[in-house]
mmCIF file of C-alpha atoms and ligand atoms in Angstrom:
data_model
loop_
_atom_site.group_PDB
_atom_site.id
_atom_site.type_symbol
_atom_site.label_atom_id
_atom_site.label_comp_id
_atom_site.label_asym_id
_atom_site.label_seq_id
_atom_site.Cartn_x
_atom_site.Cartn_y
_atom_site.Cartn_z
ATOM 1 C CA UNK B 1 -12.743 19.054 -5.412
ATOM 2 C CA UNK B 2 -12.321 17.788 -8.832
ATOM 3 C CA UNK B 3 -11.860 19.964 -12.033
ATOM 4 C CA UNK B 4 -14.985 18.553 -12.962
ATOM 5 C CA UNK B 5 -17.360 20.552 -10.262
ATOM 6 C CA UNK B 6 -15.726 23.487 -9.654
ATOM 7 C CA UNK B 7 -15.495 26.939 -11.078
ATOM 8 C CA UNK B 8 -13.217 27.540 -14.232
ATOM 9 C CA UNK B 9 -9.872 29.088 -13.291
ATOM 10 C CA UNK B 10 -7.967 31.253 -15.544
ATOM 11 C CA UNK B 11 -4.578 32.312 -13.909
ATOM 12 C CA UNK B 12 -2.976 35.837 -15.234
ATOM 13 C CA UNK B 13 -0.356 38.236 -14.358
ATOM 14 C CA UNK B 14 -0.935 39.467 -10.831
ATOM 15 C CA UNK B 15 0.913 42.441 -11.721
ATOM 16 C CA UNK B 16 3.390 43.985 -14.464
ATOM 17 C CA UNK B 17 3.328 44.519 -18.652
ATOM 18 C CA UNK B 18 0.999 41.314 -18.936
ATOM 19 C CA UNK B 19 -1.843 42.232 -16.742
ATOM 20 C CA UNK B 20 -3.791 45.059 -17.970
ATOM 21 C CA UNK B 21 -4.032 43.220 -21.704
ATOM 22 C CA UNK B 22 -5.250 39.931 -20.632
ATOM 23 C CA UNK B 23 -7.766 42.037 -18.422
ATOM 24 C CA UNK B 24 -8.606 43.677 -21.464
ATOM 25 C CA UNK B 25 -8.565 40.915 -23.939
ATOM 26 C CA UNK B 26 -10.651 39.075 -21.153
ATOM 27 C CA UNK B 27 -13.723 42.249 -21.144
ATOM 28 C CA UNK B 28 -13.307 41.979 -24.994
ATOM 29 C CA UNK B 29 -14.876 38.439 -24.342
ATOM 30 C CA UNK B 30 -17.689 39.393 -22.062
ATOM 31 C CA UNK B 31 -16.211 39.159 -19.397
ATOM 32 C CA UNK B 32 -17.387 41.268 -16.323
ATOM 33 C CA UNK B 33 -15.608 41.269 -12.518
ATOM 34 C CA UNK B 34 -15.135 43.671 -10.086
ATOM 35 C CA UNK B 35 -11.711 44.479 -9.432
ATOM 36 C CA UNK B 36 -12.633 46.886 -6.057
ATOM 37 C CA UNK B 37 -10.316 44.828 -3.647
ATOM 38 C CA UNK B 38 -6.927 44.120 -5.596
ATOM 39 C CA UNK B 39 -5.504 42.368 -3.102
ATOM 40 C CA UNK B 40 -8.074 39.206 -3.535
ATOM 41 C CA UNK B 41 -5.614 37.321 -5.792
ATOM 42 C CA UNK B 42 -8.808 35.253 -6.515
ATOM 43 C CA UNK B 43 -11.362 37.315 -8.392
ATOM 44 C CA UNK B 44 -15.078 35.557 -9.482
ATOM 45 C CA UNK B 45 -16.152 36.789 -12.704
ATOM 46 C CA UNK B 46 -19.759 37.338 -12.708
ATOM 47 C CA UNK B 47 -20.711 36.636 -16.521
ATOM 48 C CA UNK B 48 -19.018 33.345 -16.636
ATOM 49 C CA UNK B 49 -18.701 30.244 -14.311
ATOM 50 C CA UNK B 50 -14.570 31.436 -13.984
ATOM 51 C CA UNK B 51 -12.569 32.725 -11.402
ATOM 52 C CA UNK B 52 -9.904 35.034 -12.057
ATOM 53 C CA UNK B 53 -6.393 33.881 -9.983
ATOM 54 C CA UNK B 54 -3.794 36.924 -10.170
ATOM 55 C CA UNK B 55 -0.240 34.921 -10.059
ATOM 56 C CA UNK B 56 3.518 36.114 -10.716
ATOM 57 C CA UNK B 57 3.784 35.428 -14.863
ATOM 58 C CA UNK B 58 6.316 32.971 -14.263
ATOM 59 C CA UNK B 59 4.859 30.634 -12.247
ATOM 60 C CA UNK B 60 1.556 30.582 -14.678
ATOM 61 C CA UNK B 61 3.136 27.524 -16.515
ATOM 62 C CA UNK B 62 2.990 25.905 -12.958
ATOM 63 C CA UNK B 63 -0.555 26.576 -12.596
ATOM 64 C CA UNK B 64 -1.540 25.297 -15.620
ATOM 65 C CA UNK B 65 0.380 22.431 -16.175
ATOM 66 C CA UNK B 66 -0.486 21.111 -12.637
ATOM 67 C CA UNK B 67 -4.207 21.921 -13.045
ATOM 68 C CA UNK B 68 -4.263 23.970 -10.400
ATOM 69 C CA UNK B 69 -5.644 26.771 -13.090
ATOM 70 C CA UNK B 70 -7.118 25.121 -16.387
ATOM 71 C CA UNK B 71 -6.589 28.604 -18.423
ATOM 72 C CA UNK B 72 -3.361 30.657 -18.389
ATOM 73 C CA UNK B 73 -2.150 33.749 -20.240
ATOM 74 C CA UNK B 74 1.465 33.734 -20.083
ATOM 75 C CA UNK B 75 4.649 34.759 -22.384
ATOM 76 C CA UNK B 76 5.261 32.041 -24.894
ATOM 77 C CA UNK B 77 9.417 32.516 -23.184
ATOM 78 C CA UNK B 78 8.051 31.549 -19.771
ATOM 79 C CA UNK B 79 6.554 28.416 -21.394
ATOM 80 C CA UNK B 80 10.363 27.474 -23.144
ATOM 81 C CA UNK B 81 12.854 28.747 -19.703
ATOM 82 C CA UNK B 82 10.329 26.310 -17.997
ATOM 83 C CA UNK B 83 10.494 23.896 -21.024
ATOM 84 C CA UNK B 84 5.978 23.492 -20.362
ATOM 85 C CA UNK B 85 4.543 22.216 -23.170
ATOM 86 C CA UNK B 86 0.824 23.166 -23.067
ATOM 87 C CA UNK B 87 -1.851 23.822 -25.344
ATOM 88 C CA UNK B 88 -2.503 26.705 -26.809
ATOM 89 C CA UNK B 89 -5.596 27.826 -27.458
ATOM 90 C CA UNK B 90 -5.187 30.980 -29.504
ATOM 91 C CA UNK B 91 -2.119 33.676 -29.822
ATOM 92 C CA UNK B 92 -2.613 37.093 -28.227
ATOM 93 C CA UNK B 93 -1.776 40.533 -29.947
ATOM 94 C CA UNK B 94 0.243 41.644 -26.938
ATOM 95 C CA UNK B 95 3.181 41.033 -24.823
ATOM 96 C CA UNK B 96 5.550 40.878 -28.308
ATOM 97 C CA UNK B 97 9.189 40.734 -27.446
ATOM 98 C CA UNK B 98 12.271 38.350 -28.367
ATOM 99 C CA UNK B 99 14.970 36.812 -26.230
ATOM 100 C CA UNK B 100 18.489 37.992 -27.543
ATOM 101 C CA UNK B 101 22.054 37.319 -26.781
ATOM 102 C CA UNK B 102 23.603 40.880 -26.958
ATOM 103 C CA UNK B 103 27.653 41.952 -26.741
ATOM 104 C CA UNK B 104 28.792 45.202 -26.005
ATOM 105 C CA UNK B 105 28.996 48.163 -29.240
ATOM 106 C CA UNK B 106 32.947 47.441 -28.985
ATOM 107 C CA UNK B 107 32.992 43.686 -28.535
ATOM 108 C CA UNK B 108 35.449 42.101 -30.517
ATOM 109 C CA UNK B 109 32.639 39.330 -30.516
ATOM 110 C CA UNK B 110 31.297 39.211 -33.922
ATOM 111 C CA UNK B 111 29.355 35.808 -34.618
ATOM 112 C CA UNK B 112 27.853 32.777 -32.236
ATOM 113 C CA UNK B 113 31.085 31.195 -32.122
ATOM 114 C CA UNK B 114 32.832 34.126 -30.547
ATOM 115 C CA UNK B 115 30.396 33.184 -27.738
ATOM 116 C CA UNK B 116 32.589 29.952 -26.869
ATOM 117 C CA UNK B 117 34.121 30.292 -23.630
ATOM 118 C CA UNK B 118 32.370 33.811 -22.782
ATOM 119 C CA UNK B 119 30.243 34.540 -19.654
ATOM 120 C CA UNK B 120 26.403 35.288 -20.053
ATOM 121 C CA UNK B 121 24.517 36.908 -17.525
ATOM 122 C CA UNK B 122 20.415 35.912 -17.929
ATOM 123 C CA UNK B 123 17.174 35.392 -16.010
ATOM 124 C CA UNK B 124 16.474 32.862 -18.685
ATOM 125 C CA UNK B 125 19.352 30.526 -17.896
ATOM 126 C CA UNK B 126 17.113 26.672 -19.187
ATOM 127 C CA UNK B 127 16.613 29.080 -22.726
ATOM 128 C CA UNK B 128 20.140 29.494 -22.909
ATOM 129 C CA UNK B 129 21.537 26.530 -21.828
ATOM 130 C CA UNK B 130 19.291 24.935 -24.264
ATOM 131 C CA UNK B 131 20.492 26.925 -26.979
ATOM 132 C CA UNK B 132 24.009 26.821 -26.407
ATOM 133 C CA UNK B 133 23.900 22.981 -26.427
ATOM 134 C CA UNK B 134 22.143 23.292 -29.886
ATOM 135 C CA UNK B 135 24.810 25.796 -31.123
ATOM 136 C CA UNK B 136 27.091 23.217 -29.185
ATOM 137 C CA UNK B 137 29.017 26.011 -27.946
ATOM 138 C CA UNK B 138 30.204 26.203 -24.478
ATOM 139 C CA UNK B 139 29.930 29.324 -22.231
ATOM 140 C CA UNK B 140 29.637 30.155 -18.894
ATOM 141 C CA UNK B 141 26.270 30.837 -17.541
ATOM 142 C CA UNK B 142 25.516 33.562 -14.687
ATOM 143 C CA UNK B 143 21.861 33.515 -13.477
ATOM 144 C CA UNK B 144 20.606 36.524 -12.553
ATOM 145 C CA UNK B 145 17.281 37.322 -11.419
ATOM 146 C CA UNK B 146 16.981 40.891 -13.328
ATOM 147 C CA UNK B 147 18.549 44.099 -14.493
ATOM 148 C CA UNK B 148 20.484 41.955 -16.658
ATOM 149 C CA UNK B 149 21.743 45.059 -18.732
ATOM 150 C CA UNK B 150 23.961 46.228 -16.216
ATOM 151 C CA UNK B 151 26.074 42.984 -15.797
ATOM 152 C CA UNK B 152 28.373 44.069 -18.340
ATOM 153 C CA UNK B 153 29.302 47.038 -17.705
ATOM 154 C CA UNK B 154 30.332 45.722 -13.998
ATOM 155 C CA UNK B 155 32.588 42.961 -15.630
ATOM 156 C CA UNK B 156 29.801 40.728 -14.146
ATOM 157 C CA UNK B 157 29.844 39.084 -17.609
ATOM 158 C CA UNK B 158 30.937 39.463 -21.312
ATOM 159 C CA UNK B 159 27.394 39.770 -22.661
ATOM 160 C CA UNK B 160 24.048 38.913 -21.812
ATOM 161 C CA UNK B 161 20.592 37.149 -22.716
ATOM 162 C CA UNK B 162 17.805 39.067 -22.489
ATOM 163 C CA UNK B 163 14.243 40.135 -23.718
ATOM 164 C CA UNK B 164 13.905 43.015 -25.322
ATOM 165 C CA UNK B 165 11.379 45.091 -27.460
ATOM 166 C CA UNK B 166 12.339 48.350 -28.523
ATOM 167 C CA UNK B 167 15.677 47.898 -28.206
ATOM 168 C CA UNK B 168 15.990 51.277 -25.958
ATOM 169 C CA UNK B 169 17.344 49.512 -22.919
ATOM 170 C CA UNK B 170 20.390 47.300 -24.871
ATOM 171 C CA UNK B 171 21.106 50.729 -26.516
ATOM 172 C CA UNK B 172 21.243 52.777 -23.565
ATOM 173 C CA UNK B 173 23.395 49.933 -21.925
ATOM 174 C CA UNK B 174 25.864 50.259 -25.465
ATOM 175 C CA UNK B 175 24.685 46.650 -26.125
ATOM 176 C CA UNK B 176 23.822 45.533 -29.230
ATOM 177 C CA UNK B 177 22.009 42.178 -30.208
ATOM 178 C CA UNK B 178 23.893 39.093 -31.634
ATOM 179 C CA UNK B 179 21.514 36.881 -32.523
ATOM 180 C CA UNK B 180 17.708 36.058 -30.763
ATOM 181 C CA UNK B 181 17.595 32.703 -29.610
ATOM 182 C CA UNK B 182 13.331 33.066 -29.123
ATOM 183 C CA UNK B 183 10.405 34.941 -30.519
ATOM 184 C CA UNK B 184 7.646 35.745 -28.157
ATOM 185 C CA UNK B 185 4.275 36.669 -27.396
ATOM 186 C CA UNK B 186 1.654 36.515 -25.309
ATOM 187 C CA UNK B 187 -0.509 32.817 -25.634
ATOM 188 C CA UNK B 188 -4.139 31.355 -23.910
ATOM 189 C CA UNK B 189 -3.251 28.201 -22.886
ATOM 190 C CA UNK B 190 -5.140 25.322 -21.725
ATOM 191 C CA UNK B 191 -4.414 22.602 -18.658
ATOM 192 C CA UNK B 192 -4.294 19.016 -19.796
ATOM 193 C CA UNK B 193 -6.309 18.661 -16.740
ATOM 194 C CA UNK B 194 -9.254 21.363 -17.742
ATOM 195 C CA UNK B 195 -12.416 19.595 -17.877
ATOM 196 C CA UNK B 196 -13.883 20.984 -20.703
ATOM 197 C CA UNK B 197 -12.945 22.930 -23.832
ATOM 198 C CA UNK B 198 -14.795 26.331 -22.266
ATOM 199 C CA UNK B 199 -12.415 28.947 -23.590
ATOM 200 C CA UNK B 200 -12.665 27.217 -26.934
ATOM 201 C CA UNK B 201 -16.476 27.978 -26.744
ATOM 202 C CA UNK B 202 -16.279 31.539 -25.878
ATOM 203 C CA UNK B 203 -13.092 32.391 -28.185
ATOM 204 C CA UNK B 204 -14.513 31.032 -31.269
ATOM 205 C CA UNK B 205 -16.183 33.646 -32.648
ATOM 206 C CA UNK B 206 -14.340 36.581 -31.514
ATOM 207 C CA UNK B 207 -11.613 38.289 -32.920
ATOM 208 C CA UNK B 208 -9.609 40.893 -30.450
ATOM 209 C CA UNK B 209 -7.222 43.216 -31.930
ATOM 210 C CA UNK B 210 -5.250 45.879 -28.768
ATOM 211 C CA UNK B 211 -5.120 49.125 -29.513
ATOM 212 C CA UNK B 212 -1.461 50.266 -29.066
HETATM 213 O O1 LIG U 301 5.262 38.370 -12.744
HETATM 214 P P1 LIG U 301 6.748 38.044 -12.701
HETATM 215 O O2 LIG U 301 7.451 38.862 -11.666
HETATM 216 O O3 LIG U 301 7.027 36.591 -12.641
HETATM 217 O O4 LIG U 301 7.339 38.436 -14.143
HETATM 218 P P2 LIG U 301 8.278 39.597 -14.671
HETATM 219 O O5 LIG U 301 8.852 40.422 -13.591
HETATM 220 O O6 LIG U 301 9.220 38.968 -15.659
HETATM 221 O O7 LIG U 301 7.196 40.424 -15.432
HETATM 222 P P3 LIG U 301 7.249 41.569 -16.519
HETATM 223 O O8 LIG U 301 5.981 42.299 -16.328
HETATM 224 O O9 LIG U 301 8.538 42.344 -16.498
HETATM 225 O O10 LIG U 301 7.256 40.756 -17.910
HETATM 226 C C1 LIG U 301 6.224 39.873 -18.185
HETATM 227 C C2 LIG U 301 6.337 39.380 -19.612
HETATM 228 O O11 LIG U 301 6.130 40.463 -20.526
HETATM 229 C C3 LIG U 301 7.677 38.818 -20.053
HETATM 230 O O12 LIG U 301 7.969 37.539 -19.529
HETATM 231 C C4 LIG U 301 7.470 38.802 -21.562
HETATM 232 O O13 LIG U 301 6.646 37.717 -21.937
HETATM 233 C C5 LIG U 301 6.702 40.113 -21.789
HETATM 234 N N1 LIG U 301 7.559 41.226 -22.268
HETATM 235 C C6 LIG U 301 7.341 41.912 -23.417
HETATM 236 C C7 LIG U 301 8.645 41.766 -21.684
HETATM 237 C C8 LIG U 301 9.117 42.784 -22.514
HETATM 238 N N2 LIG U 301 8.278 42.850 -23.585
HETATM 239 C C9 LIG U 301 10.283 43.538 -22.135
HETATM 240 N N3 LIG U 301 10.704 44.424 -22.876
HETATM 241 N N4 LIG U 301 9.274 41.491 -20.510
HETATM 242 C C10 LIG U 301 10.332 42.227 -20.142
HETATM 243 N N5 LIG U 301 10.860 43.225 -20.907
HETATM 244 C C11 LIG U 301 12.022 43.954 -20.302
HETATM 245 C C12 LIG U 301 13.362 43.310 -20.615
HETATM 246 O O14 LIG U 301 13.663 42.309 -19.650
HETATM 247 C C13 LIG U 301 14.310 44.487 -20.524
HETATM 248 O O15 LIG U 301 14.721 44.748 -19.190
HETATM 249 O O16 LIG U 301 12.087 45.272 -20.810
HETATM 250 C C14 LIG U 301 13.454 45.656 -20.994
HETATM 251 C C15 LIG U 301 13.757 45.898 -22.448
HETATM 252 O O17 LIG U 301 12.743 46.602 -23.085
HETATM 253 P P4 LIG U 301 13.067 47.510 -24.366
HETATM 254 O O18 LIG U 301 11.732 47.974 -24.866
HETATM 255 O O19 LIG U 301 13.921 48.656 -23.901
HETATM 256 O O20 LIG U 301 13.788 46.649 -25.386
#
């Protein structure tokens, strides 16, 4: 069925740090579904013409670009590793967090150069890569889908890329940051292929702040 005649589709987190803030920041715009059977990963709101589609976060940029959603809330890093441009609509208060190259406390590794020739362990290896050619440095990338802390200590790699927000988990691992390569945070963004500007209508004159 074409965009044009169907129900708006908004795709979000299915599950994990993402979801319960864009269900929130969703209510804080009126609105209202009934979440009674989670495991509908298509969810009809009932205030607006929209369906709710509960997706893992990275493959939101998917979605949206494809048109297969015409609204996503996703991590602006999931957008860059997949290198999506898409439009954003607005910026969201939540899901703050940057992605950092971090050495162990007694690396003799100092700057970005001391990178050259190093392995990197990351579940954001088309970030890095991009980076590195940029810094034009060349290093050894090891993908690796998660629990990226650990690598080092297990001689997987010499230091790793990684988000982080506190800091708690690189400190607990005795890894300390060496430079962030992005800045991130959660984004609405719209599918070239949405037929009309309907987030745009009800966004405009809200303004949603999340309570931490
Ligand atoms: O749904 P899917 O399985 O595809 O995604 P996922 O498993 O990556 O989801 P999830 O829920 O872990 O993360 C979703 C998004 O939340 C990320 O892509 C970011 O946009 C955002 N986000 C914000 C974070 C963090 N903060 C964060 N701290 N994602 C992950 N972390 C992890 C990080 O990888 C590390 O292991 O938390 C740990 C570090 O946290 P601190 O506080 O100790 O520094």
């Amino acid at each position: 069925m074409s965009n044009k005649f169907r129900r708006h589709r908004l795709a979000i987190q299915s599950s994990g740090r993402l979801r319960e803030d864009s269900l929130e920041y969703m209510g804080s715009l009126g609105a209202e579904f009934s979440l009674a059977d989670d495991r509908r990963l298509i969810q009809a709101c009932q205030s607006f013409n929209l369906d709710i589609i509960s997706v893992r976060h990275s493959d939101i940029p998917r979605y949206v670009a494809s048109g297969a959603a015409d609204y996503g809330i996703c991590g602006i890093n999931v957008l860059a590793e997949l290198n999506i441009t898409a439009k954003v609509i607005t910026t969201l208060p939540f899901g703050f967090c940057k992605l950092v190259i971090a050495v162990p406390e007694s690396s003799s590794m100092q700057t970005i150069a001391d990178l050259e020739g190093e392995r990197i362990a990351t579940a954001y290896p088309g970030s890095l890569e991009r980076w590195l050619q940029d810094q034009n440095i060349h290093a050894a990338i090891i993908p690796i889908r998660g629990s990226v802390e650990v690598s080092v200590e297990l001689n997987l790699a010499d230091a790793i890329c990684d988000l982080t927000q506190s800091g708690r988990t690189l400190k607990a691992h005795q890894l300390i940051p060496l430079v962030t390569i992005l800045e991130s945070q959660a984004v609405l963004i719209q599918s070239p292929h949405a037929s009309k500007p309907f987030f745009e209508l009800i966004e405009k004159n809200k303004s949603y702040v999340v309570e931490k």
